[in-house]
Short mmCIF file of C-alpha atoms in Angstrom, two decimals:
data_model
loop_
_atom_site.label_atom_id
_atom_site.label_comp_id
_atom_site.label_asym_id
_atom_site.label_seq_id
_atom_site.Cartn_x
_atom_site.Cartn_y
_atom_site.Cartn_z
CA UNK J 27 -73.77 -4.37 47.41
CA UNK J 28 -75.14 -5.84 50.75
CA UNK J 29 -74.07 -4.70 54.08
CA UNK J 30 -70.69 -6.83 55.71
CA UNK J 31 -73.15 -8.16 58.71
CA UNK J 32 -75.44 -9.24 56.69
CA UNK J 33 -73.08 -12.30 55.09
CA UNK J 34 -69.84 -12.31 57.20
CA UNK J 35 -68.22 -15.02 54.85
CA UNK J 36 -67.86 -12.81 51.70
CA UNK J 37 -65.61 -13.65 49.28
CA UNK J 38 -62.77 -11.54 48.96
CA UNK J 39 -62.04 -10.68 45.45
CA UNK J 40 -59.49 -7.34 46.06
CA UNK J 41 -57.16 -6.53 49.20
CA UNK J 42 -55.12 -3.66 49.64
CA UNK J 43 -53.00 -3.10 52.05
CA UNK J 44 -51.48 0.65 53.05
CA UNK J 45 -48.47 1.86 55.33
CA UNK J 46 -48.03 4.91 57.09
CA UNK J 47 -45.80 6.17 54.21
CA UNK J 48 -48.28 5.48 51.51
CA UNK J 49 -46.33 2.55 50.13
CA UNK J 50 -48.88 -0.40 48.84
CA UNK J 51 -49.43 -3.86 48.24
CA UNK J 52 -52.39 -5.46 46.53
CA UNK J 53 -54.07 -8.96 45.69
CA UNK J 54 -56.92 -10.27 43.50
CA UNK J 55 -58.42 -10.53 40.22
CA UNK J 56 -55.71 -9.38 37.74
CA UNK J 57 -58.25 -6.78 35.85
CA UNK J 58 -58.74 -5.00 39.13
CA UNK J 59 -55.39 -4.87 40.25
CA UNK J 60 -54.57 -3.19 37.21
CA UNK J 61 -57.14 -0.79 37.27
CA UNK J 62 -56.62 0.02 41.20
CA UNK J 63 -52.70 0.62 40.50
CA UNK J 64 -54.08 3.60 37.85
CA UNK J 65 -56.33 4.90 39.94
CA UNK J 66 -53.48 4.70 43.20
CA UNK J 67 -50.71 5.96 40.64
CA UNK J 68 -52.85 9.35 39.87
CA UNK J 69 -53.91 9.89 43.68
CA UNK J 70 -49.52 9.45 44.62
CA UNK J 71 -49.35 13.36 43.75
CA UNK J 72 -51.61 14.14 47.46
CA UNK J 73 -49.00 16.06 49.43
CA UNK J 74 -50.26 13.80 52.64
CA UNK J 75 -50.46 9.84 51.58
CA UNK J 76 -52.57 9.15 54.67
CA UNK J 77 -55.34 11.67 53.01
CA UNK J 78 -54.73 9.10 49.46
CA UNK J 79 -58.20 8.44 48.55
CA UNK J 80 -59.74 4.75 48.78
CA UNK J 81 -61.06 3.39 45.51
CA UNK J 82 -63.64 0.19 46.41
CA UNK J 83 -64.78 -1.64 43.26
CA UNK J 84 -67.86 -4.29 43.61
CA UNK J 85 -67.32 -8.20 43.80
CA UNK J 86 -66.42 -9.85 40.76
CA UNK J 87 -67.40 -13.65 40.36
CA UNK J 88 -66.48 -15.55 37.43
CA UNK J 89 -69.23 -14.91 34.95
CA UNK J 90 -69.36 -11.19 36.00
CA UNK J 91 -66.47 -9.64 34.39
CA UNK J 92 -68.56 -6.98 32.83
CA UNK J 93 -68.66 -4.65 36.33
CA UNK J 94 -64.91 -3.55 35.65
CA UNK J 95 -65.58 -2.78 32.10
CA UNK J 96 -65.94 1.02 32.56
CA UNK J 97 -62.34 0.92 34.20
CA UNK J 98 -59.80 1.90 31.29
CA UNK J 99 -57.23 -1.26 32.01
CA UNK J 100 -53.72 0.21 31.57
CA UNK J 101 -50.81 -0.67 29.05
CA UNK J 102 -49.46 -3.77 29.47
CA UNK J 103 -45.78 -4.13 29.98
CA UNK J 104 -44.76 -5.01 26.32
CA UNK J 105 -46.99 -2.03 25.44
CA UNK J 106 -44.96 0.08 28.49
CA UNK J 107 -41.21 -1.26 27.07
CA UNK J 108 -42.36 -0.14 22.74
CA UNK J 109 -43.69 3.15 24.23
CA UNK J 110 -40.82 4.06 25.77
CA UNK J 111 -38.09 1.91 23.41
CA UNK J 112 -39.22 3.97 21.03
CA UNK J 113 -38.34 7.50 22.22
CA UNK J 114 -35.36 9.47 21.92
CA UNK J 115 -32.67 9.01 24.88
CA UNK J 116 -31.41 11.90 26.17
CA UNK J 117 -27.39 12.89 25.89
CA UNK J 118 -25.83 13.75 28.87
CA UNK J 119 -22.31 15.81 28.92
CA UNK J 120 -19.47 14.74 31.09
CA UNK J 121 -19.17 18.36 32.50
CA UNK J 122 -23.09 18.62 33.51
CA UNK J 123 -22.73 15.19 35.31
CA UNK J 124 -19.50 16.57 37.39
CA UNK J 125 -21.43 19.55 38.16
CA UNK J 126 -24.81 17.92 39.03
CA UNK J 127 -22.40 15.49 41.69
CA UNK J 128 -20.94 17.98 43.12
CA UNK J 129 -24.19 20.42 43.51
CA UNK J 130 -26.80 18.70 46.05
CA UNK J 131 -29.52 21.39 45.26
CA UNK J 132 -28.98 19.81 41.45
CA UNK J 133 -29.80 16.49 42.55
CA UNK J 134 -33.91 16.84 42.20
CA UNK J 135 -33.77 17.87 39.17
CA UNK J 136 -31.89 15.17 37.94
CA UNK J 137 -33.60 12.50 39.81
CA UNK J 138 -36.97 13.79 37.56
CA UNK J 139 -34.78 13.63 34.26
CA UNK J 140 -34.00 10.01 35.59
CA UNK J 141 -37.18 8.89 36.76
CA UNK J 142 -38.17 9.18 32.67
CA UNK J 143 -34.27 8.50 30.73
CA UNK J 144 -33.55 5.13 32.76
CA UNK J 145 -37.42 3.85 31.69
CA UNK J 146 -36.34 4.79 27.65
CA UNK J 147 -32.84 3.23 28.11
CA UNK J 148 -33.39 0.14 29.80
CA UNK J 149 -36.74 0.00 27.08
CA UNK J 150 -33.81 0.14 24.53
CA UNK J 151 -31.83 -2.52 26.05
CA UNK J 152 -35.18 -4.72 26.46
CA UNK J 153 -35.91 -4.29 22.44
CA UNK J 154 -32.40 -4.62 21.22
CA UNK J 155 -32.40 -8.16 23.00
CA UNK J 156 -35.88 -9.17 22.04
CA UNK J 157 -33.84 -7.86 18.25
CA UNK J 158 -31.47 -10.94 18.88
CA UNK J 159 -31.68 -13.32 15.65
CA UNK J 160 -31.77 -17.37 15.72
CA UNK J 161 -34.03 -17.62 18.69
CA UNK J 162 -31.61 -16.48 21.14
CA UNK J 163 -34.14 -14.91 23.32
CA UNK J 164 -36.25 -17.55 24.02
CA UNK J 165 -32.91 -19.34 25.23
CA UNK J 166 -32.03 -19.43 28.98
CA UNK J 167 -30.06 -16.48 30.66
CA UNK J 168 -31.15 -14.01 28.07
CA UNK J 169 -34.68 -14.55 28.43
CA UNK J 170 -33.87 -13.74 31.83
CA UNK J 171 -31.89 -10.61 31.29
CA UNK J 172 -34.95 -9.56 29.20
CA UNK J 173 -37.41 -10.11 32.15
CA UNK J 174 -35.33 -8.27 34.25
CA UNK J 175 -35.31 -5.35 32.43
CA UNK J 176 -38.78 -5.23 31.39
CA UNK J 177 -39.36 -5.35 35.52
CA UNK J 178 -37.06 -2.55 35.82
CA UNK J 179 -39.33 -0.57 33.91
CA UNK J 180 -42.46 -1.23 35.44
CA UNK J 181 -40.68 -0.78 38.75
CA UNK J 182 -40.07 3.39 37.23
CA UNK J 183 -43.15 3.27 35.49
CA UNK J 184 -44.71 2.56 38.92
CA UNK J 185 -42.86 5.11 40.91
CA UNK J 186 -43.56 8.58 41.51
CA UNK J 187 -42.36 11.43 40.36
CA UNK J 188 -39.50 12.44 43.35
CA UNK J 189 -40.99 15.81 44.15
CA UNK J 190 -38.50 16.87 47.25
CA UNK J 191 -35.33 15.65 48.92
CA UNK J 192 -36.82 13.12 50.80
CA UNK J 193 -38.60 11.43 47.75
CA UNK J 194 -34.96 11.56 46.31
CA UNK J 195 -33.40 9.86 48.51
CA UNK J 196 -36.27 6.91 48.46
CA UNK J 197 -35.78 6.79 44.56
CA UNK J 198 -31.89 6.91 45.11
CA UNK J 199 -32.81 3.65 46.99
CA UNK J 200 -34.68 2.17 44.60
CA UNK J 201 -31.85 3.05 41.92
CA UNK J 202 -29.29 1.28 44.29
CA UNK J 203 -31.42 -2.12 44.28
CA UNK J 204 -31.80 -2.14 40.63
CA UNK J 205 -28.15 -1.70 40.87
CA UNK J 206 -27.00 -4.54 42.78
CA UNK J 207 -30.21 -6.73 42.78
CA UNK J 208 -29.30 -8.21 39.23
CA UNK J 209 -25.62 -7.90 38.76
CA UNK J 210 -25.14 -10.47 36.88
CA UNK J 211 -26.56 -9.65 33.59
CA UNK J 212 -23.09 -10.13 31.98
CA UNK J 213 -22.45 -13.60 32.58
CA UNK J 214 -25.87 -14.46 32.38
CA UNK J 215 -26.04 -13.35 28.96
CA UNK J 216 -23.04 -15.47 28.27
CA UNK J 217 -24.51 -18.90 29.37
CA UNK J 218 -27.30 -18.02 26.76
CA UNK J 219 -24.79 -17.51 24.18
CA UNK J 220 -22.83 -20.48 24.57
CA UNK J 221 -25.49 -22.60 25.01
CA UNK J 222 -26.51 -21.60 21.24
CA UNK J 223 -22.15 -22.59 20.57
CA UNK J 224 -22.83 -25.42 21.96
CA UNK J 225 -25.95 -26.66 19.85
CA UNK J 226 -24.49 -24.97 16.57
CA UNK J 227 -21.35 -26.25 17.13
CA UNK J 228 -18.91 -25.42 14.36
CA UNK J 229 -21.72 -23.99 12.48
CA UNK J 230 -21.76 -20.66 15.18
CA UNK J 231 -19.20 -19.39 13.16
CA UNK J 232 -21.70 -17.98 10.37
CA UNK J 233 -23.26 -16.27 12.74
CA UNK J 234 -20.64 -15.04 15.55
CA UNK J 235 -20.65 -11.57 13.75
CA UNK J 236 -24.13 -10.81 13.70
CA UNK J 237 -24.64 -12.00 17.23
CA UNK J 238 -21.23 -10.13 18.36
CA UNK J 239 -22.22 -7.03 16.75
CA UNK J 240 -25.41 -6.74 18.82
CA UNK J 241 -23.60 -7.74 22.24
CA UNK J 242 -20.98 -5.00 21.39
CA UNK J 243 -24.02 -2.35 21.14
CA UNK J 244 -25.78 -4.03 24.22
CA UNK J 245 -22.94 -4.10 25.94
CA UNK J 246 -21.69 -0.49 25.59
CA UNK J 247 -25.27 1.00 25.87
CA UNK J 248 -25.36 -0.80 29.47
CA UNK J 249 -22.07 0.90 30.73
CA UNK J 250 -23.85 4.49 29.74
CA UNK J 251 -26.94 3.47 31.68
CA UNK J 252 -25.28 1.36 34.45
CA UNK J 253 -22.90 4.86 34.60
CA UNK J 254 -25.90 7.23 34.62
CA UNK J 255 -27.37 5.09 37.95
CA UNK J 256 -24.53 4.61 39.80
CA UNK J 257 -24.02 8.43 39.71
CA UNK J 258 -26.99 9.53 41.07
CA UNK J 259 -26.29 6.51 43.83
CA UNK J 260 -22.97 8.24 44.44
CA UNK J 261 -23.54 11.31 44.62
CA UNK J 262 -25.99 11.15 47.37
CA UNK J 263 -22.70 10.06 49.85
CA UNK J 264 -21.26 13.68 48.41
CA UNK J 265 -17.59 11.94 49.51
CA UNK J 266 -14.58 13.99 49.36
CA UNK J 267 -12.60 14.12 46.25
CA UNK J 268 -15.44 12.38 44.11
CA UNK J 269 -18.19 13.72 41.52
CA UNK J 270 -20.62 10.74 41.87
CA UNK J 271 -18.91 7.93 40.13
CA UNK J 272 -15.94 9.86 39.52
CA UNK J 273 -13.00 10.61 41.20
CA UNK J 274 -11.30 13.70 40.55
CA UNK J 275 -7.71 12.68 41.95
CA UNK J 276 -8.01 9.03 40.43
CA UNK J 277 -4.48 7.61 40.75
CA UNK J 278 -3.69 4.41 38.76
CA UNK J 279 -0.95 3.11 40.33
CA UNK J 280 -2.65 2.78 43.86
CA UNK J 281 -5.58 0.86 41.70
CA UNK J 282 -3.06 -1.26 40.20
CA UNK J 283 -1.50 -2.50 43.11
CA UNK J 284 -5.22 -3.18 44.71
CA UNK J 285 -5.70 -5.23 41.19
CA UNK J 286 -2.77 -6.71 41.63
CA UNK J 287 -3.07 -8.32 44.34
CA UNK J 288 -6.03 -9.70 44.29
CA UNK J 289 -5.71 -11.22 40.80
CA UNK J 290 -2.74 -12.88 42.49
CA UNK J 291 -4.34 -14.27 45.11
CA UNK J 292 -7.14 -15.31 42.85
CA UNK J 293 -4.76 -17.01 40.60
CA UNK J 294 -2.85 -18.84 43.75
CA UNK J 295 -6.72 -20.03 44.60
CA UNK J 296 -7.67 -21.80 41.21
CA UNK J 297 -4.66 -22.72 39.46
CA UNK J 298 -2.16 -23.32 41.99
CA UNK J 299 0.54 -20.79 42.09
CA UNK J 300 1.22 -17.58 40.27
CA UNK J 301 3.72 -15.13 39.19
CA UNK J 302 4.06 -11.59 40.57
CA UNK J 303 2.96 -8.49 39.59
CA UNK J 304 5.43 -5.14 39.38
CA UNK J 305 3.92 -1.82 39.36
CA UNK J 306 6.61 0.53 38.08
CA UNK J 307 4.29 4.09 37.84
CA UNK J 308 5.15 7.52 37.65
CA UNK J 309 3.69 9.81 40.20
CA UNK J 310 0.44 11.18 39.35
CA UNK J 311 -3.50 11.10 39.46
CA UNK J 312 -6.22 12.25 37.03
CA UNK J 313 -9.89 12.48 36.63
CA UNK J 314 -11.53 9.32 36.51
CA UNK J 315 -13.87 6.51 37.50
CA UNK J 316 -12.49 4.09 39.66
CA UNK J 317 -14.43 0.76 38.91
CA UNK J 318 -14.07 1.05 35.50
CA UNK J 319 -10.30 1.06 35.64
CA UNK J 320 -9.96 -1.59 38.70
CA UNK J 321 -11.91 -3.93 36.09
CA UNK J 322 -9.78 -3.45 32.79
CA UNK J 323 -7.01 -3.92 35.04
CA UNK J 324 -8.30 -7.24 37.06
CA UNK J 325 -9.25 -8.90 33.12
CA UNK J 326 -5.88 -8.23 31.81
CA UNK J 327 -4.25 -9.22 34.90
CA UNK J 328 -6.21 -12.47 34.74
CA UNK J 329 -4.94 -13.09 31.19
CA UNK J 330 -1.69 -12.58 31.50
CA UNK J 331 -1.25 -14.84 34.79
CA UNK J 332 -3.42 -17.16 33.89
CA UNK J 333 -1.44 -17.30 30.19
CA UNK J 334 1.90 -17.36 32.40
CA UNK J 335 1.46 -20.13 34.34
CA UNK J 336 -0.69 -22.19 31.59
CA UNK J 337 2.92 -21.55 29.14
CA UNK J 338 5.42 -22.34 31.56
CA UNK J 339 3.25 -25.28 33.74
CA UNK J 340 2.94 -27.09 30.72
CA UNK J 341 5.24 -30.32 31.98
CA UNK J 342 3.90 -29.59 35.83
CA UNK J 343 4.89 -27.20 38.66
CA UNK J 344 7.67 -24.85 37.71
CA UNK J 345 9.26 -23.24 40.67
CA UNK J 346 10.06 -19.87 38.90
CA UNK J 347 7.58 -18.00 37.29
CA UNK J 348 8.60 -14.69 35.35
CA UNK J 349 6.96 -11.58 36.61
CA UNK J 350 4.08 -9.46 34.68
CA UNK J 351 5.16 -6.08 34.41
CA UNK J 352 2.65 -2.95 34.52
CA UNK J 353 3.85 0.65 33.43
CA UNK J 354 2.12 3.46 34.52
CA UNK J 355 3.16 6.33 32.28
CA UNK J 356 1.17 9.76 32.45
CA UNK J 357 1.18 12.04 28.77
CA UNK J 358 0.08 15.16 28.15
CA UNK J 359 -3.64 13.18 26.67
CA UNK J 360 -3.68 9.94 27.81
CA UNK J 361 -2.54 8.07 30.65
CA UNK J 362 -1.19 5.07 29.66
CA UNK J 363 -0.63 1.64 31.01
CA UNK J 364 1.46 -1.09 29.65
CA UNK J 365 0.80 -4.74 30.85
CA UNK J 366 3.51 -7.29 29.46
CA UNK J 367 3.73 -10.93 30.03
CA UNK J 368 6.23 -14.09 29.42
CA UNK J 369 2.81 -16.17 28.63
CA UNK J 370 3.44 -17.85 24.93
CA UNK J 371 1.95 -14.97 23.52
CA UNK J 372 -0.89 -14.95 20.75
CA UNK J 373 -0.27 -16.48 17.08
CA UNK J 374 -1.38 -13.89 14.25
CA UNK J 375 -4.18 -16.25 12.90
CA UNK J 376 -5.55 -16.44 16.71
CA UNK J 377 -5.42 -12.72 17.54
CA UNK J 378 -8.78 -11.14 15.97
CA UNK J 379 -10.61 -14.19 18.06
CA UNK J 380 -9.54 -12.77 21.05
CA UNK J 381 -12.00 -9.43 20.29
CA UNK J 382 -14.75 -11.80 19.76
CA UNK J 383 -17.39 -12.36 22.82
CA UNK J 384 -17.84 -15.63 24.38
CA UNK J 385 -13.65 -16.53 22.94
CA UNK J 386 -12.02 -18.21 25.68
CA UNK J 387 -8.74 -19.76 25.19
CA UNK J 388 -9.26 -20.79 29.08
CA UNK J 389 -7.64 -24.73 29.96
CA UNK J 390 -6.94 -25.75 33.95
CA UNK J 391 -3.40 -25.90 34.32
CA UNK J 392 -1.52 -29.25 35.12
CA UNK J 393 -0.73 -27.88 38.48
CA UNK J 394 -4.18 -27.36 39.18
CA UNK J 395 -5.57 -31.01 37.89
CA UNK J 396 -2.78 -32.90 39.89
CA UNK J 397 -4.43 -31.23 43.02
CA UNK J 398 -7.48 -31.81 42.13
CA UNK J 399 -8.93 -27.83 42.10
CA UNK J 400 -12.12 -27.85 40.14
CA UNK J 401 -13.69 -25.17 37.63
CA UNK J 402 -17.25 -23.89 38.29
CA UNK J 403 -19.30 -24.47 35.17
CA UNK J 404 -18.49 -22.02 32.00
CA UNK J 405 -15.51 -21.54 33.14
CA UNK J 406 -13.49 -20.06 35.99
CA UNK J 407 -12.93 -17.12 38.10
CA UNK J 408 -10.00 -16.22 36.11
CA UNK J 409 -11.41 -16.91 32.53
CA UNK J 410 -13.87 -18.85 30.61
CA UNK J 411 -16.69 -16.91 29.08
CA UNK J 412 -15.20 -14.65 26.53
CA UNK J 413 -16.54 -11.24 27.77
CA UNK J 414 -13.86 -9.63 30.07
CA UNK J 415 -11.20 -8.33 27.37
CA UNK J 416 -13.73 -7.36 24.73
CA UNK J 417 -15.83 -5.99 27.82
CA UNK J 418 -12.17 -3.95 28.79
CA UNK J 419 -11.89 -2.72 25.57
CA UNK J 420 -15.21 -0.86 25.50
CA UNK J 421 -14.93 0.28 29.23
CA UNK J 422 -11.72 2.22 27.91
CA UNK J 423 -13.55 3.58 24.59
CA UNK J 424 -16.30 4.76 26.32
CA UNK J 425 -14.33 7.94 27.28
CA UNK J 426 -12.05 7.56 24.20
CA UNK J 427 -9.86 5.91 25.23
CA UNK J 428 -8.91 2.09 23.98
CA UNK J 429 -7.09 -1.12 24.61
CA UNK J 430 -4.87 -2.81 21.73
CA UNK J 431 -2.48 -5.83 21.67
CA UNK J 432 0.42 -6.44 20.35
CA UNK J 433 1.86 -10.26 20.75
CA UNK J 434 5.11 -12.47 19.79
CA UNK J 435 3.76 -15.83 19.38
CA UNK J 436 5.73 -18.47 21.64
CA UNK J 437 6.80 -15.66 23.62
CA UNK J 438 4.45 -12.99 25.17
CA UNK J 439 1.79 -10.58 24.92
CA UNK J 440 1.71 -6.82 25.56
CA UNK J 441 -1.66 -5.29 25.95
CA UNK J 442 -1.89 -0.98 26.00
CA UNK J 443 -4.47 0.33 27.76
CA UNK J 444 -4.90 4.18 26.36
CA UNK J 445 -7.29 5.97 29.36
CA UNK J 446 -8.49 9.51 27.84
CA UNK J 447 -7.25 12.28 30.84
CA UNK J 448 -11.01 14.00 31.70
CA UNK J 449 -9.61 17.70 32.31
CA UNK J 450 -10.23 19.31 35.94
CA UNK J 451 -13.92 18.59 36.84
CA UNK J 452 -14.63 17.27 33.50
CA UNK J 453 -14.02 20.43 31.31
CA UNK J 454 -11.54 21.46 28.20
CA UNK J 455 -11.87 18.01 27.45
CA UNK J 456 -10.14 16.32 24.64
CA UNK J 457 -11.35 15.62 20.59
CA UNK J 458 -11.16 12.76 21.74
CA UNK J 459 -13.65 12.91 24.65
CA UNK J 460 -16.10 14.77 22.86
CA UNK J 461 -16.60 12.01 20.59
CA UNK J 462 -17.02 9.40 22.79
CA UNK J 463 -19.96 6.98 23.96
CA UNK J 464 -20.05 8.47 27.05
CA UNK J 465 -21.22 12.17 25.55
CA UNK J 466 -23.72 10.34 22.84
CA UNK J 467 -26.91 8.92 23.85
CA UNK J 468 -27.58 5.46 24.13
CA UNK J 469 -29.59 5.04 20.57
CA UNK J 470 -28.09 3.84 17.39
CA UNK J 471 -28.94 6.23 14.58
CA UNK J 472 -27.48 7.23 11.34
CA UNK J 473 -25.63 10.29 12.78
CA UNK J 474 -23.15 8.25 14.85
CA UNK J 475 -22.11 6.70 12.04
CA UNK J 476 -18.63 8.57 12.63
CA UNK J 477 -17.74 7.77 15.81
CA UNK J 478 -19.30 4.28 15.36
CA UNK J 479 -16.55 3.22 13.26
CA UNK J 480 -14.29 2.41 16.24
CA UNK J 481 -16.91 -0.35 17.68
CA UNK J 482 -16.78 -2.60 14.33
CA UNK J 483 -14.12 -4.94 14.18
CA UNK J 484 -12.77 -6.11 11.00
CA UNK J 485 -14.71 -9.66 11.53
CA UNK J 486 -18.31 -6.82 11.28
CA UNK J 487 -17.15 -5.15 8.38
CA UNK J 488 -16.18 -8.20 6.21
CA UNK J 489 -19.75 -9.15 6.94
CA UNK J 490 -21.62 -5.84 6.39
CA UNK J 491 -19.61 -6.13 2.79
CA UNK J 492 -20.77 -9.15 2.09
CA UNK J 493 -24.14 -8.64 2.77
CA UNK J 494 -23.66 -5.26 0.82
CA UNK J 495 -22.21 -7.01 -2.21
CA UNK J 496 -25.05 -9.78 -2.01
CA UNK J 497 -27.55 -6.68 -2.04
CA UNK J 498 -26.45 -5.24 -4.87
CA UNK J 499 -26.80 -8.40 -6.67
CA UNK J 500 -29.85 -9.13 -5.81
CA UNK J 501 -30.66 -5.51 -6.87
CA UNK J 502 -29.82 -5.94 -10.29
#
């Protein structure tokens, strides 16, 4: 209220610091931050930032907190994630997100669909882990996934509106570092889970369906949204032969080989040595996306060598190592690929454990210990914290297609990996297809009830029965 010269040693109680671009940073008391990032929020619509105008609020001391008062403070982040966790996600089709990859003058309008979807989805994923039951979220690694997320939406909630091309391609980069910034949300979540196994102990057992059940909804909601950002990231390269994320000429046998051989090399690194890998494929390519099948493949791959050197290293090094064989077989709905191993296979009272997240069957081979190679902590790079085949599985159901096992215990395992074929730039697509995840939204509501049914495992429904039948009794 007094001129600067008059008292050069002012405290400072707000900075605010501007670029050429209009981008910000600010400092000071926490009720005028919050007030100023309103006020800057409503002026980021001026077509010329340097015109932005300049908010200056008066001093505030300690005992005068009153002078902000007539400032409307905004929501506050919990109040941001059940505004928007409550609102209905969006569905998008297949077909519309070829087109919108393949059309540049598209991408605006999608980027503004974006800019609000990703704030309601990632709200979702917030609430649905805050949902988690015996104080899991409290627990390290998924209190951290939660604070993540909730940042992610404040991050959108924060951004403007992209208005042109060049706006785009600044939100595109923001959508890229929320990509690869925290990219380790899966594994993360898994420390948090076994740490619960390991205080429950035996007693994680009564619970394992309850908690599964809510990863396996988690889980597949976070491939729709991780597939809905990586798109838009995509499709801003416009490369040739690809729709965003998805390649229209995917072929599976050059993946294979790529998976191949680095899941050998990775198995040569931690446990020693490790058999090969044929590839016998038919000619052929189909409409895809890439990363999705590279990591069913690398998991399965992992299994099998790791459960082929673990069954015949048993008494030490063995010199000969029978091969994994993958078959590559294109049919008129599916493309299909057959992974079969010599690995001791899976007894029948083991295999619905296997489906289960945060299973591991994982041991360091003899090989391995004689040499001294060492296992990071929960586990290795080849196995050890239960996610990657259940994970698999609902990477290939999320365009309808699936992942099943059939085993011979003492002998081997074969695992089929069904991959729905996508039609030519996404259209006449299969039953099948149409059904999917991947053309639902990413909320959980009595009308998917249908197509639900292929996400609960027997383990969910012999709980959902019992609690049914204890219901009813208690209804009486």
């Amino acid at each position: 209220k007094k001129p600067f010269h008059a008292n050069p040693w002012v405290p400072i109680d707000f900075v605010c610091f501007f670029s050429p671009r209009g981008t910000w940073a600010m400092a000071g008391h926490p009720r005028v931050v919050r007030a100023a990032r309103t006020i800057l929020r409503s002026a980021a619509h001026n077509t010329n930032p340097r015109r932005r105008v300049m908010h200056t609020f008066p001093a505030l001391g300690s005992t005068n907190l009153h002078s902000a008062s007539a400032v409307q403070e905004p929501p506050s982040n919990s109040d941001i994630i059940g505004n928007w966790g409550t609102q209905q996600p969006t569905s998008v089709t297949l077909k519309d997100l070829c087109e919108i990859g393949l059309d540049r003058r598209r991408r605006l309008e999608h980027a503004q669909f974006l800019h609000r979807e990703l704030r309601i989805r990632l709200a979702q994923r917030t609430l649905e882990l805050l949902s988690l039951p015996y104080g899991l979220p409290e627990r390290p690694g998924i209190c951290e996934v939660i604070k993540w997320y909730s940042e992610y939406v404040q991050i959108l909630e924060e951004a403007p509106v992209p208005t042109n091309m060049h706006e785009d391609e600044d939100f595109t980069r923001m959508l890229d570092s929320i990509l690869h910034e925290r990219n380790q949300v899966m594994h993360t979540l898994a420390l948090g889970v076994q740490d619960l196994m390991a205080e429950l102990g035996a007693d994680y057992e009564k619970i394992h369906v309850e908690v599964d059940a809510i990863l396996r909804r988690f889980f597949m909601a976070r491939i729709g949204l991780r597939f809905l950002l990586q798109h838009h990231v995509e499709s801003l390269n416009n490369r040739e032969g690809h729709s965003g994320i998805l390649q229209l000429e995917c072929e599976p046998a050059a993946l294979a080989r790529k998976a191949a051989a680095d899941c050998v090399m990775l198995c040569k690194a931690h446990l020693g040595q490790s058999p090969e890998i044929v590839i016998e494929a038919e000619p052929g390519t189909f409409t895809y996306v890439p990363m999705h099948l590279y990591y069913m493949l690398t998991e399965v791959f992992k299994n099998s060598l790791r459960a082929v050197v673990e069954h015949h290293g048993e008494g030490g090094f063995d010199d000969w190592l029978p091969p994994v064989r993958c078959r590559i077989v294109h049919g008129c709905e599916d493309v299909t690929l057959k992974i079969s191993d010599e690995g001791g296979g899976i007894s029948r009272s083991r295999e619905r454990d296997i489906w289960k997240f945060m299973y591991s069957t994982y041991k360091k081979s003899p090989w391995a210990s004689q040499k001294g190679i060492a296992s990071p902590p929960g586990g290795s790079v080849l196995a050890g914290y239960g996610v990657g085949l259940s994970l698999s599985q609902l990477y290939a159901r999320y365009f309808g297609g699936d992942l099943k096992l059939l085993s011979i215990d003492c002998f081997g395992t074969d695992v089929y990996l069904h991959l729905s074929r996508l039609g030519a730039m996404c259209e006449s697509l299969p039953q099948v297809v149409l059904y999917s995840p991947s053309m639902r939204d990413s909320s959980i509501s009595s009308e998917d009830g249908l197509s639900e049914r292929l996400l609960i495992s027997a383990d969910e429904e012999a709980f959902l029965r019992k609690e049914l039948s204890s219901f009813r009794r208690d209804s009486r």
